[in-house]
Amino acid sequence: MNSKIWLSSPHMGGTEQKYVNEAFAANWVAPLGPNVDGFEKDLETFLNEDVKVAALSAGTAALHLALIECDVKHGDEVICQSMTFSASANPIAYCGATPVFIDSEKDTWNMCPVALKEAIEDRTSKGKKPKAIIVVHLYGMPAKMTEILEIADKYDIPVIEDAAEALGSAYNGKTCGTFGRFGILSFNGNKIITTSGGGALVCHNQEDKDKAVFLSTQARDNAPHYQHSHIGYNYRMSNIVAGIGRGQMEVLKDRVEARRKMHDFYVELFKNIDGVEVFSEPSEEYFSNHWLSAIIVDEKVTGKTREDLRLALLEDNIESRPLWKPMHLQPVFVDTPYYGTNVSERLFDNGLCLPSGSNLSDHDRERIEKIIKEFFS
């Protein structure tokens, strides 16, 4: 069997080991240390919007803390994009709140502003004004932030930006993760850069960052003994993991460029194949890191489904994956409110993510091209 071509595998730059070795040499293997501080500064410099960053154990932890800082409590409702990974919605349940799911729009596959406005007005009329809005930049594609922020501002609801897939993406020249009251980043193993596991909370002032750090380190009060006036969490990033992140930051721009080139590869590959649409920026306002390249397969035109293509690729040991199954279709959220026109359902039925890693070789691309051309011939 041919070697495995992964959808999105880790890609080390070479200097990560240096930072990890320095931590070992200095015996900084405790949860905090110079690498954590350095990684946070590296991210703040890259985001370039006068933000403060708290490095945490996961993007999910960052989202949970963001909801806490937005005062989300048991019985509240939080608006969330339906088409996303479950980690965007699960922290709402951690808080004892209920998600209200919003459909996608066709241009960016992200939260539909029309459905968002409808949901806010309807929930408010029922005495359940949402406490926060979680918008996701799906597969690195920026959401329609101008419209979404206008609606959020009108109804005075804070926006939490799930930019877990969008580090390096921008909308109107502004980096994703810096639009909302809080931004969420992820450094999971399959992301644009990785720390093996980890995430970060992007804040706009020192007070919000300090509160996040306090809550993420078990909420210890300032006392010589262990004293706690708040419920805390063990969510801080370790100094060893942050060392990997420092090395990865040195190659982040290269990783974005490589992912975008993979997108261009697919655009060229499918340009003469009727019935297949490559997910691309709708206008020059959008700059996607193209974390994952994705396509929509029109069965009526091609006579084949995205599942047929997935299985054909799998036969050659090439990994691909359907788009995220919308949260309002998931068994765990079956009874939650949903607003939209089922755009996300149609995307899920017909969409496929293709190998997108920054470490794919020319030989890998040749294998992918061969299978796809044979499949659609």
PDB file of C-alpha atoms in Angstrom, residues 65-322:
ATOM      1  CA  LEU A  65     -12.916  31.285  29.896  1.00  0.00           C
ATOM      2  CA  ALA A  66     -14.233  33.783  27.339  1.00  0.00           C
ATOM      3  CA  LEU A  67     -17.797  32.722  28.139  1.00  0.00           C
ATOM      4  CA  ILE A  68     -17.117  33.069  31.863  1.00  0.00           C
ATOM      5  CA  GLU A  69     -15.724  36.570  31.316  1.00  0.00           C
ATOM      6  CA  CYS A  70     -18.873  37.399  29.327  1.00  0.00           C
ATOM      7  CA  ASP A  71     -20.826  36.410  32.468  1.00  0.00           C
ATOM      8  CA  VAL A  72     -22.529  33.402  30.886  1.00  0.00           C
ATOM      9  CA  LYS A  73     -24.265  31.398  33.583  1.00  0.00           C
ATOM     10  CA  HIS A  74     -26.639  28.477  34.071  1.00  0.00           C
ATOM     11  CA  GLY A  75     -29.904  29.079  32.218  1.00  0.00           C
ATOM     12  CA  ASP A  76     -28.494  31.646  29.783  1.00  0.00           C
ATOM     13  CA  GLU A  77     -28.504  31.303  26.004  1.00  0.00           C
ATOM     14  CA  VAL A  78     -25.490  31.738  23.733  1.00  0.00           C
ATOM     15  CA  ILE A  79     -25.647  32.084  19.969  1.00  0.00           C
ATOM     16  CA  CYS A  80     -23.244  29.786  18.120  1.00  0.00           C
ATOM     17  CA  GLN A  81     -22.493  29.015  14.497  1.00  0.00           C
ATOM     18  CA  SER A  82     -24.015  25.636  13.651  1.00  0.00           C
ATOM     19  CA  MET A  83     -21.488  24.512  11.046  1.00  0.00           C
ATOM     20  CA  THR A  84     -18.383  24.031  13.158  1.00  0.00           C
ATOM     21  CA  PHE A  85     -16.501  21.507  15.259  1.00  0.00           C
ATOM     22  CA  SER A  86     -18.172  20.576  18.549  1.00  0.00           C
ATOM     23  CA  ALA A  87     -15.486  22.400  20.552  1.00  0.00           C
ATOM     24  CA  SER A  88     -17.162  25.675  19.530  1.00  0.00           C
ATOM     25  CA  ALA A  89     -20.384  24.629  21.251  1.00  0.00           C
ATOM     26  CA  ASN A  90     -19.367  22.347  24.131  1.00  0.00           C
ATOM     27  CA  PRO A  91     -18.131  25.147  26.447  1.00  0.00           C
ATOM     28  CA  ILE A  92     -21.619  26.661  26.340  1.00  0.00           C
ATOM     29  CA  ALA A  93     -22.837  23.481  28.019  1.00  0.00           C
ATOM     30  CA  TYR A  94     -19.928  23.652  30.502  1.00  0.00           C
ATOM     31  CA  CYS A  95     -21.477  26.921  31.724  1.00  0.00           C
ATOM     32  CA  GLY A  96     -24.926  25.355  32.057  1.00  0.00           C
ATOM     33  CA  ALA A  97     -26.174  27.539  29.211  1.00  0.00           C
ATOM     34  CA  THR A  98     -28.078  26.581  26.058  1.00  0.00           C
ATOM     35  CA  PRO A  99     -26.695  27.065  22.533  1.00  0.00           C
ATOM     36  CA  VAL A 100     -28.820  28.739  19.887  1.00  0.00           C
ATOM     37  CA  PHE A 101     -27.496  27.596  16.521  1.00  0.00           C
ATOM     38  CA  ILE A 102     -27.257  29.815  13.441  1.00  0.00           C
ATOM     39  CA  ASP A 103     -27.087  28.605   9.849  1.00  0.00           C
ATOM     40  CA  SER A 104     -24.307  29.403   7.361  1.00  0.00           C
ATOM     41  CA  GLU A 105     -24.404  31.755   4.389  1.00  0.00           C
ATOM     42  CA  LYS A 106     -23.213  30.618   0.957  1.00  0.00           C
ATOM     43  CA  ASP A 107     -20.277  33.007   0.442  1.00  0.00           C
ATOM     44  CA  THR A 108     -18.025  32.110   3.396  1.00  0.00           C
ATOM     45  CA  TRP A 109     -19.905  29.126   4.865  1.00  0.00           C
ATOM     46  CA  ASN A 110     -19.879  31.025   8.173  1.00  0.00           C
ATOM     47  CA  MET A 111     -22.586  32.568  10.362  1.00  0.00           C
ATOM     48  CA  CYS A 112     -25.419  34.072   8.340  1.00  0.00           C
ATOM     49  CA  PRO A 113     -26.074  37.683   9.458  1.00  0.00           C
ATOM     50  CA  VAL A 114     -29.729  37.462   8.373  1.00  0.00           C
ATOM     51  CA  ALA A 115     -30.374  34.378  10.511  1.00  0.00           C
ATOM     52  CA  LEU A 116     -28.360  35.935  13.357  1.00  0.00           C
ATOM     53  CA  LYS A 117     -30.617  39.013  13.466  1.00  0.00           C
ATOM     54  CA  GLU A 118     -33.727  36.847  13.288  1.00  0.00           C
ATOM     55  CA  ALA A 119     -32.507  34.690  16.180  1.00  0.00           C
ATOM     56  CA  ILE A 120     -31.636  37.637  18.430  1.00  0.00           C
ATOM     57  CA  GLU A 121     -35.002  39.283  17.873  1.00  0.00           C
ATOM     58  CA  ASP A 122     -36.924  36.048  18.422  1.00  0.00           C
ATOM     59  CA  ARG A 123     -35.013  34.959  21.530  1.00  0.00           C
ATOM     60  CA  THR A 124     -35.291  38.468  23.008  1.00  0.00           C
ATOM     61  CA  SER A 125     -39.052  38.522  22.381  1.00  0.00           C
ATOM     62  CA  LYS A 126     -39.235  35.299  24.387  1.00  0.00           C
ATOM     63  CA  GLY A 127     -37.371  36.918  27.299  1.00  0.00           C
ATOM     64  CA  LYS A 128     -34.102  35.115  26.497  1.00  0.00           C
ATOM     65  CA  LYS A 129     -31.741  37.757  25.140  1.00  0.00           C
ATOM     66  CA  PRO A 130     -28.502  35.906  24.262  1.00  0.00           C
ATOM     67  CA  LYS A 131     -25.491  36.602  26.464  1.00  0.00           C
ATOM     68  CA  ALA A 132     -22.832  36.155  23.747  1.00  0.00           C
ATOM     69  CA  ILE A 133     -22.285  35.332  20.068  1.00  0.00           C
ATOM     70  CA  ILE A 134     -19.692  32.735  18.995  1.00  0.00           C
ATOM     71  CA  VAL A 135     -18.708  33.187  15.348  1.00  0.00           C
ATOM     72  CA  VAL A 136     -16.276  30.788  13.651  1.00  0.00           C
ATOM     73  CA  HIS A 137     -13.875  31.456  10.770  1.00  0.00           C
ATOM     74  CA  LEU A 138     -14.423  28.086   9.113  1.00  0.00           C
ATOM     75  CA  TYR A 139     -11.392  26.411   7.493  1.00  0.00           C
ATOM     76  CA  GLY A 140      -9.563  29.726   7.773  1.00  0.00           C
ATOM     77  CA  MET A 141     -12.169  31.727   5.828  1.00  0.00           C
ATOM     78  CA  PRO A 142     -13.074  34.994   7.594  1.00  0.00           C
ATOM     79  CA  ALA A 143     -16.737  35.442   8.457  1.00  0.00           C
ATOM     80  CA  LYS A 144     -18.738  38.503   7.404  1.00  0.00           C
ATOM     81  CA  MET A 145     -17.517  40.433  10.413  1.00  0.00           C
ATOM     82  CA  THR A 146     -18.758  43.879   9.354  1.00  0.00           C
ATOM     83  CA  GLU A 147     -22.385  42.755   9.265  1.00  0.00           C
ATOM     84  CA  ILE A 148     -22.079  40.501  12.314  1.00  0.00           C
ATOM     85  CA  LEU A 149     -20.467  43.193  14.473  1.00  0.00           C
ATOM     86  CA  GLU A 150     -23.079  45.759  13.419  1.00  0.00           C
ATOM     87  CA  ILE A 151     -25.840  43.421  14.592  1.00  0.00           C
ATOM     88  CA  ALA A 152     -24.015  42.562  17.819  1.00  0.00           C
ATOM     89  CA  ASP A 153     -23.423  46.238  18.583  1.00  0.00           C
ATOM     90  CA  LYS A 154     -27.069  47.125  17.883  1.00  0.00           C
ATOM     91  CA  TYR A 155     -28.263  44.577  20.435  1.00  0.00           C
ATOM     92  CA  ASP A 156     -25.300  45.054  22.798  1.00  0.00           C
ATOM     93  CA  ILE A 157     -24.165  41.426  22.751  1.00  0.00           C
ATOM     94  CA  PRO A 158     -20.426  40.583  23.000  1.00  0.00           C
ATOM     95  CA  VAL A 159     -18.815  38.632  20.150  1.00  0.00           C
ATOM     96  CA  ILE A 160     -16.391  35.777  20.771  1.00  0.00           C
ATOM     97  CA  GLU A 161     -14.346  34.951  17.680  1.00  0.00           C
ATOM     98  CA  ASP A 162     -13.464  31.302  17.269  1.00  0.00           C
ATOM     99  CA  ALA A 163     -10.332  31.720  15.129  1.00  0.00           C
ATOM    100  CA  ALA A 164      -9.032  28.237  15.965  1.00  0.00           C
ATOM    101  CA  GLU A 165      -8.737  27.495  12.238  1.00  0.00           C
ATOM    102  CA  ALA A 166      -7.843  31.020  11.131  1.00  0.00           C
ATOM    103  CA  LEU A 167      -4.460  32.069  12.514  1.00  0.00           C
ATOM    104  CA  GLY A 168      -2.910  34.054   9.659  1.00  0.00           C
ATOM    105  CA  SER A 169      -6.241  34.932   8.024  1.00  0.00           C
ATOM    106  CA  ALA A 170      -7.496  38.505   7.719  1.00  0.00           C
ATOM    107  CA  TYR A 171     -10.613  40.480   6.830  1.00  0.00           C
ATOM    108  CA  ASN A 172     -10.177  43.957   5.360  1.00  0.00           C
ATOM    109  CA  GLY A 173      -6.543  43.790   6.434  1.00  0.00           C
ATOM    110  CA  LYS A 174      -7.364  43.073  10.105  1.00  0.00           C
ATOM    111  CA  THR A 175      -6.201  39.774  11.556  1.00  0.00           C
ATOM    112  CA  CYS A 176      -8.795  37.175  12.508  1.00  0.00           C
ATOM    113  CA  GLY A 177      -9.071  36.724  16.251  1.00  0.00           C
ATOM    114  CA  THR A 178      -8.944  40.470  16.963  1.00  0.00           C
ATOM    115  CA  PHE A 179     -12.485  41.574  16.001  1.00  0.00           C
ATOM    116  CA  GLY A 180     -14.549  40.377  18.961  1.00  0.00           C
ATOM    117  CA  ARG A 181     -14.339  41.112  22.650  1.00  0.00           C
ATOM    118  CA  PHE A 182     -12.354  37.859  22.786  1.00  0.00           C
ATOM    119  CA  GLY A 183     -10.603  35.734  20.192  1.00  0.00           C
ATOM    120  CA  ILE A 184      -9.822  32.022  20.400  1.00  0.00           C
ATOM    121  CA  LEU A 185      -6.750  30.342  18.893  1.00  0.00           C
ATOM    122  CA  SER A 186      -5.870  26.643  18.707  1.00  0.00           C
ATOM    123  CA  PHE A 187      -2.524  24.886  18.331  1.00  0.00           C
ATOM    124  CA  ASN A 188      -3.843  21.343  18.088  1.00  0.00           C
ATOM    125  CA  GLY A 189      -1.773  18.867  16.086  1.00  0.00           C
ATOM    126  CA  ASN A 190      -3.609  19.478  12.808  1.00  0.00           C
ATOM    127  CA  LYS A 191      -3.661  23.287  12.913  1.00  0.00           C
ATOM    128  CA  ILE A 192      -1.651  25.768  10.833  1.00  0.00           C
ATOM    129  CA  ILE A 193       0.993  25.687  13.581  1.00  0.00           C
ATOM    130  CA  THR A 194       0.980  23.299  16.518  1.00  0.00           C
ATOM    131  CA  THR A 195       2.241  22.953  20.054  1.00  0.00           C
ATOM    132  CA  SER A 196       0.956  19.340  20.037  1.00  0.00           C
ATOM    133  CA  GLY A 197      -1.969  20.599  22.082  1.00  0.00           C
ATOM    134  CA  GLY A 198      -2.736  24.091  23.273  1.00  0.00           C
ATOM    135  CA  GLY A 199      -4.619  27.283  22.619  1.00  0.00           C
ATOM    136  CA  ALA A 200      -4.786  30.950  23.469  1.00  0.00           C
ATOM    137  CA  LEU A 201      -7.270  33.615  24.500  1.00  0.00           C
ATOM    138  CA  VAL A 202      -6.916  36.953  22.702  1.00  0.00           C
ATOM    139  CA  CYS A 203      -7.993  39.932  24.843  1.00  0.00           C
ATOM    140  CA  HIS A 204      -8.143  43.676  24.234  1.00  0.00           C
ATOM    141  CA  ASN A 205      -6.983  44.820  27.656  1.00  0.00           C
ATOM    142  CA  GLN A 206      -4.713  43.673  30.453  1.00  0.00           C
ATOM    143  CA  GLU A 207      -7.601  43.321  32.907  1.00  0.00           C
ATOM    144  CA  ASP A 208      -9.319  40.646  30.801  1.00  0.00           C
ATOM    145  CA  LYS A 209      -6.048  38.782  30.308  1.00  0.00           C
ATOM    146  CA  ASP A 210      -5.221  38.928  34.017  1.00  0.00           C
ATOM    147  CA  LYS A 211      -8.639  37.492  34.874  1.00  0.00           C
ATOM    148  CA  ALA A 212      -8.158  34.675  32.361  1.00  0.00           C
ATOM    149  CA  VAL A 213      -4.732  33.834  33.774  1.00  0.00           C
ATOM    150  CA  PHE A 214      -6.147  33.930  37.316  1.00  0.00           C
ATOM    151  CA  LEU A 215      -9.012  31.572  36.464  1.00  0.00           C
ATOM    152  CA  SER A 216      -6.733  29.269  34.427  1.00  0.00           C
ATOM    153  CA  THR A 217      -4.347  28.765  37.366  1.00  0.00           C
ATOM    154  CA  GLN A 218      -6.948  27.467  39.846  1.00  0.00           C
ATOM    155  CA  ALA A 219      -8.072  30.979  40.888  1.00  0.00           C
ATOM    156  CA  ARG A 220      -5.622  31.242  43.767  1.00  0.00           C
ATOM    157  CA  ASP A 221      -6.109  34.387  45.842  1.00  0.00           C
ATOM    158  CA  ASN A 222      -3.114  36.529  46.786  1.00  0.00           C
ATOM    159  CA  ALA A 223      -2.270  34.880  50.105  1.00  0.00           C
ATOM    160  CA  PRO A 224       0.689  32.954  51.562  1.00  0.00           C
ATOM    161  CA  HIS A 225      -1.565  29.916  51.884  1.00  0.00           C
ATOM    162  CA  TYR A 226      -3.945  28.314  49.394  1.00  0.00           C
ATOM    163  CA  GLN A 227      -7.097  30.421  49.411  1.00  0.00           C
ATOM    164  CA  HIS A 228      -9.839  30.478  46.784  1.00  0.00           C
ATOM    165  CA  SER A 229     -12.760  32.896  46.397  1.00  0.00           C
ATOM    166  CA  HIS A 230     -13.676  31.743  42.875  1.00  0.00           C
ATOM    167  CA  ILE A 231     -13.929  28.432  41.044  1.00  0.00           C
ATOM    168  CA  GLY A 232     -10.711  27.962  39.073  1.00  0.00           C
ATOM    169  CA  TYR A 233      -9.424  25.748  36.274  1.00  0.00           C
ATOM    170  CA  ASN A 234      -6.171  24.053  35.354  1.00  0.00           C
ATOM    171  CA  TYR A 235      -6.025  25.633  31.888  1.00  0.00           C
ATOM    172  CA  ARG A 236      -2.596  27.269  31.609  1.00  0.00           C
ATOM    173  CA  MET A 237      -0.109  26.242  28.914  1.00  0.00           C
ATOM    174  CA  SER A 238       3.113  24.582  30.079  1.00  0.00           C
ATOM    175  CA  ASN A 239       6.561  26.043  29.494  1.00  0.00           C
ATOM    176  CA  ILE A 240       7.620  22.960  27.493  1.00  0.00           C
ATOM    177  CA  VAL A 241       4.634  23.133  25.144  1.00  0.00           C
ATOM    178  CA  ALA A 242       5.108  26.881  24.717  1.00  0.00           C
ATOM    179  CA  GLY A 243       8.677  26.193  23.571  1.00  0.00           C
ATOM    180  CA  ILE A 244       7.293  24.244  20.622  1.00  0.00           C
ATOM    181  CA  GLY A 245       5.033  27.195  19.903  1.00  0.00           C
ATOM    182  CA  ARG A 246       7.936  29.651  19.854  1.00  0.00           C
ATOM    183  CA  GLY A 247       9.679  27.572  17.207  1.00  0.00           C
ATOM    184  CA  GLN A 248       6.477  27.269  15.191  1.00  0.00           C
ATOM    185  CA  MET A 249       5.944  31.042  15.215  1.00  0.00           C
ATOM    186  CA  GLU A 250       9.202  31.411  13.305  1.00  0.00           C
ATOM    187  CA  VAL A 251       7.679  29.559  10.341  1.00  0.00           C
ATOM    188  CA  LEU A 252       4.033  30.657  10.588  1.00  0.00           C
ATOM    189  CA  LYS A 253       4.126  32.902   7.516  1.00  0.00           C
ATOM    190  CA  ASP A 254       5.727  30.087   5.498  1.00  0.00           C
ATOM    191  CA  ARG A 255       3.010  27.699   6.658  1.00  0.00           C
ATOM    192  CA  VAL A 256       0.256  30.094   5.568  1.00  0.00           C
ATOM    193  CA  GLU A 257       1.911  30.521   2.171  1.00  0.00           C
ATOM    194  CA  ALA A 258       2.192  26.738   1.722  1.00  0.00           C
ATOM    195  CA  ARG A 259      -1.470  26.157   2.607  1.00  0.00           C
ATOM    196  CA  ARG A 260      -2.549  28.858   0.182  1.00  0.00           C
ATOM    197  CA  LYS A 261      -0.466  27.209  -2.533  1.00  0.00           C
ATOM    198  CA  MET A 262      -2.296  23.934  -1.873  1.00  0.00           C
ATOM    199  CA  HIS A 263      -5.561  25.806  -2.416  1.00  0.00           C
ATOM    200  CA  ASP A 264      -4.202  27.152  -5.708  1.00  0.00           C
ATOM    201  CA  PHE A 265      -3.237  23.590  -6.662  1.00  0.00           C
ATOM    202  CA  TYR A 266      -6.846  22.482  -6.260  1.00  0.00           C
ATOM    203  CA  VAL A 267      -8.202  25.502  -8.135  1.00  0.00           C
ATOM    204  CA  GLU A 268      -6.009  24.547 -11.090  1.00  0.00           C
ATOM    205  CA  LEU A 269      -6.844  20.842 -10.765  1.00  0.00           C
ATOM    206  CA  PHE A 270     -10.612  21.358 -10.823  1.00  0.00           C
ATOM    207  CA  LYS A 271     -10.833  24.261 -13.284  1.00  0.00           C
ATOM    208  CA  ASN A 272     -11.916  21.977 -16.137  1.00  0.00           C
ATOM    209  CA  ILE A 273     -14.013  19.571 -14.052  1.00  0.00           C
ATOM    210  CA  ASP A 274     -17.671  20.587 -14.252  1.00  0.00           C
ATOM    211  CA  GLY A 275     -19.755  20.265 -11.114  1.00  0.00           C
ATOM    212  CA  VAL A 276     -16.937  20.807  -8.592  1.00  0.00           C
ATOM    213  CA  GLU A 277     -16.478  24.122  -6.788  1.00  0.00           C
ATOM    214  CA  VAL A 278     -13.326  24.912  -4.779  1.00  0.00           C
ATOM    215  CA  PHE A 279     -14.026  26.908  -1.590  1.00  0.00           C
ATOM    216  CA  SER A 280     -12.388  30.299  -2.197  1.00  0.00           C
ATOM    217  CA  GLU A 281     -12.496  33.904  -0.984  1.00  0.00           C
ATOM    218  CA  PRO A 282     -15.636  35.708  -2.205  1.00  0.00           C
ATOM    219  CA  SER A 283     -13.795  39.029  -2.683  1.00  0.00           C
ATOM    220  CA  GLU A 284     -10.525  40.850  -2.046  1.00  0.00           C
ATOM    221  CA  GLU A 285     -11.727  41.816   1.446  1.00  0.00           C
ATOM    222  CA  TYR A 286     -11.049  38.232   2.519  1.00  0.00           C
ATOM    223  CA  PHE A 287      -7.631  36.643   3.053  1.00  0.00           C
ATOM    224  CA  SER A 288      -7.862  32.991   4.078  1.00  0.00           C
ATOM    225  CA  ASN A 289      -4.964  30.924   5.371  1.00  0.00           C
ATOM    226  CA  HIS A 290      -6.779  28.008   3.656  1.00  0.00           C
ATOM    227  CA  TRP A 291      -6.072  25.810   6.654  1.00  0.00           C
ATOM    228  CA  LEU A 292      -8.107  23.155   4.863  1.00  0.00           C
ATOM    229  CA  SER A 293      -8.924  23.227   1.177  1.00  0.00           C
ATOM    230  CA  ALA A 294     -12.482  22.082   0.515  1.00  0.00           C
ATOM    231  CA  ILE A 295     -14.750  21.418  -2.442  1.00  0.00           C
ATOM    232  CA  ILE A 296     -18.457  21.074  -3.170  1.00  0.00           C
ATOM    233  CA  VAL A 297     -19.416  18.206  -5.480  1.00  0.00           C
ATOM    234  CA  ASP A 298     -22.646  18.632  -7.448  1.00  0.00           C
ATOM    235  CA  GLU A 299     -23.929  15.095  -7.937  1.00  0.00           C
ATOM    236  CA  LYS A 300     -26.438  16.209 -10.572  1.00  0.00           C
ATOM    237  CA  VAL A 301     -23.582  17.419 -12.786  1.00  0.00           C
ATOM    238  CA  THR A 302     -20.840  14.902 -11.985  1.00  0.00           C
ATOM    239  CA  GLY A 303     -22.988  11.836 -11.430  1.00  0.00           C
ATOM    240  CA  LYS A 304     -20.899  11.132  -8.338  1.00  0.00           C
ATOM    241  CA  THR A 305     -20.994  12.159  -4.674  1.00  0.00           C
ATOM    242  CA  ARG A 306     -18.421  13.552  -2.330  1.00  0.00           C
ATOM    243  CA  GLU A 307     -18.561  10.198  -0.519  1.00  0.00           C
ATOM    244  CA  ASP A 308     -17.681   8.396  -3.745  1.00  0.00           C
ATOM    245  CA  LEU A 309     -14.620  10.652  -4.049  1.00  0.00           C
ATOM    246  CA  ARG A 310     -13.649  10.168  -0.401  1.00  0.00           C
ATOM    247  CA  LEU A 311     -13.662   6.409  -0.834  1.00  0.00           C
ATOM    248  CA  ALA A 312     -11.690   6.608  -4.097  1.00  0.00           C
ATOM    249  CA  LEU A 313      -8.995   8.640  -2.335  1.00  0.00           C
ATOM    250  CA  LEU A 314      -9.033   6.257   0.620  1.00  0.00           C
ATOM    251  CA  GLU A 315      -8.344   3.354  -1.734  1.00  0.00           C
ATOM    252  CA  ASP A 316      -4.962   4.985  -2.413  1.00  0.00           C
ATOM    253  CA  ASN A 317      -4.428   5.715   1.323  1.00  0.00           C
ATOM    254  CA  ILE A 318      -5.213   9.417   0.916  1.00  0.00           C
ATOM    255  CA  GLU A 319      -7.175  10.968   3.765  1.00  0.00           C
ATOM    256  CA  SER A 320     -10.069  13.324   3.071  1.00  0.00           C
ATOM    257  CA  ARG A 321     -13.022  14.236   5.259  1.00  0.00           C
ATOM    258  CA  PRO A 322     -16.615  15.499   4.942  1.00  0.00           C
TER     259      PRO A 322
END
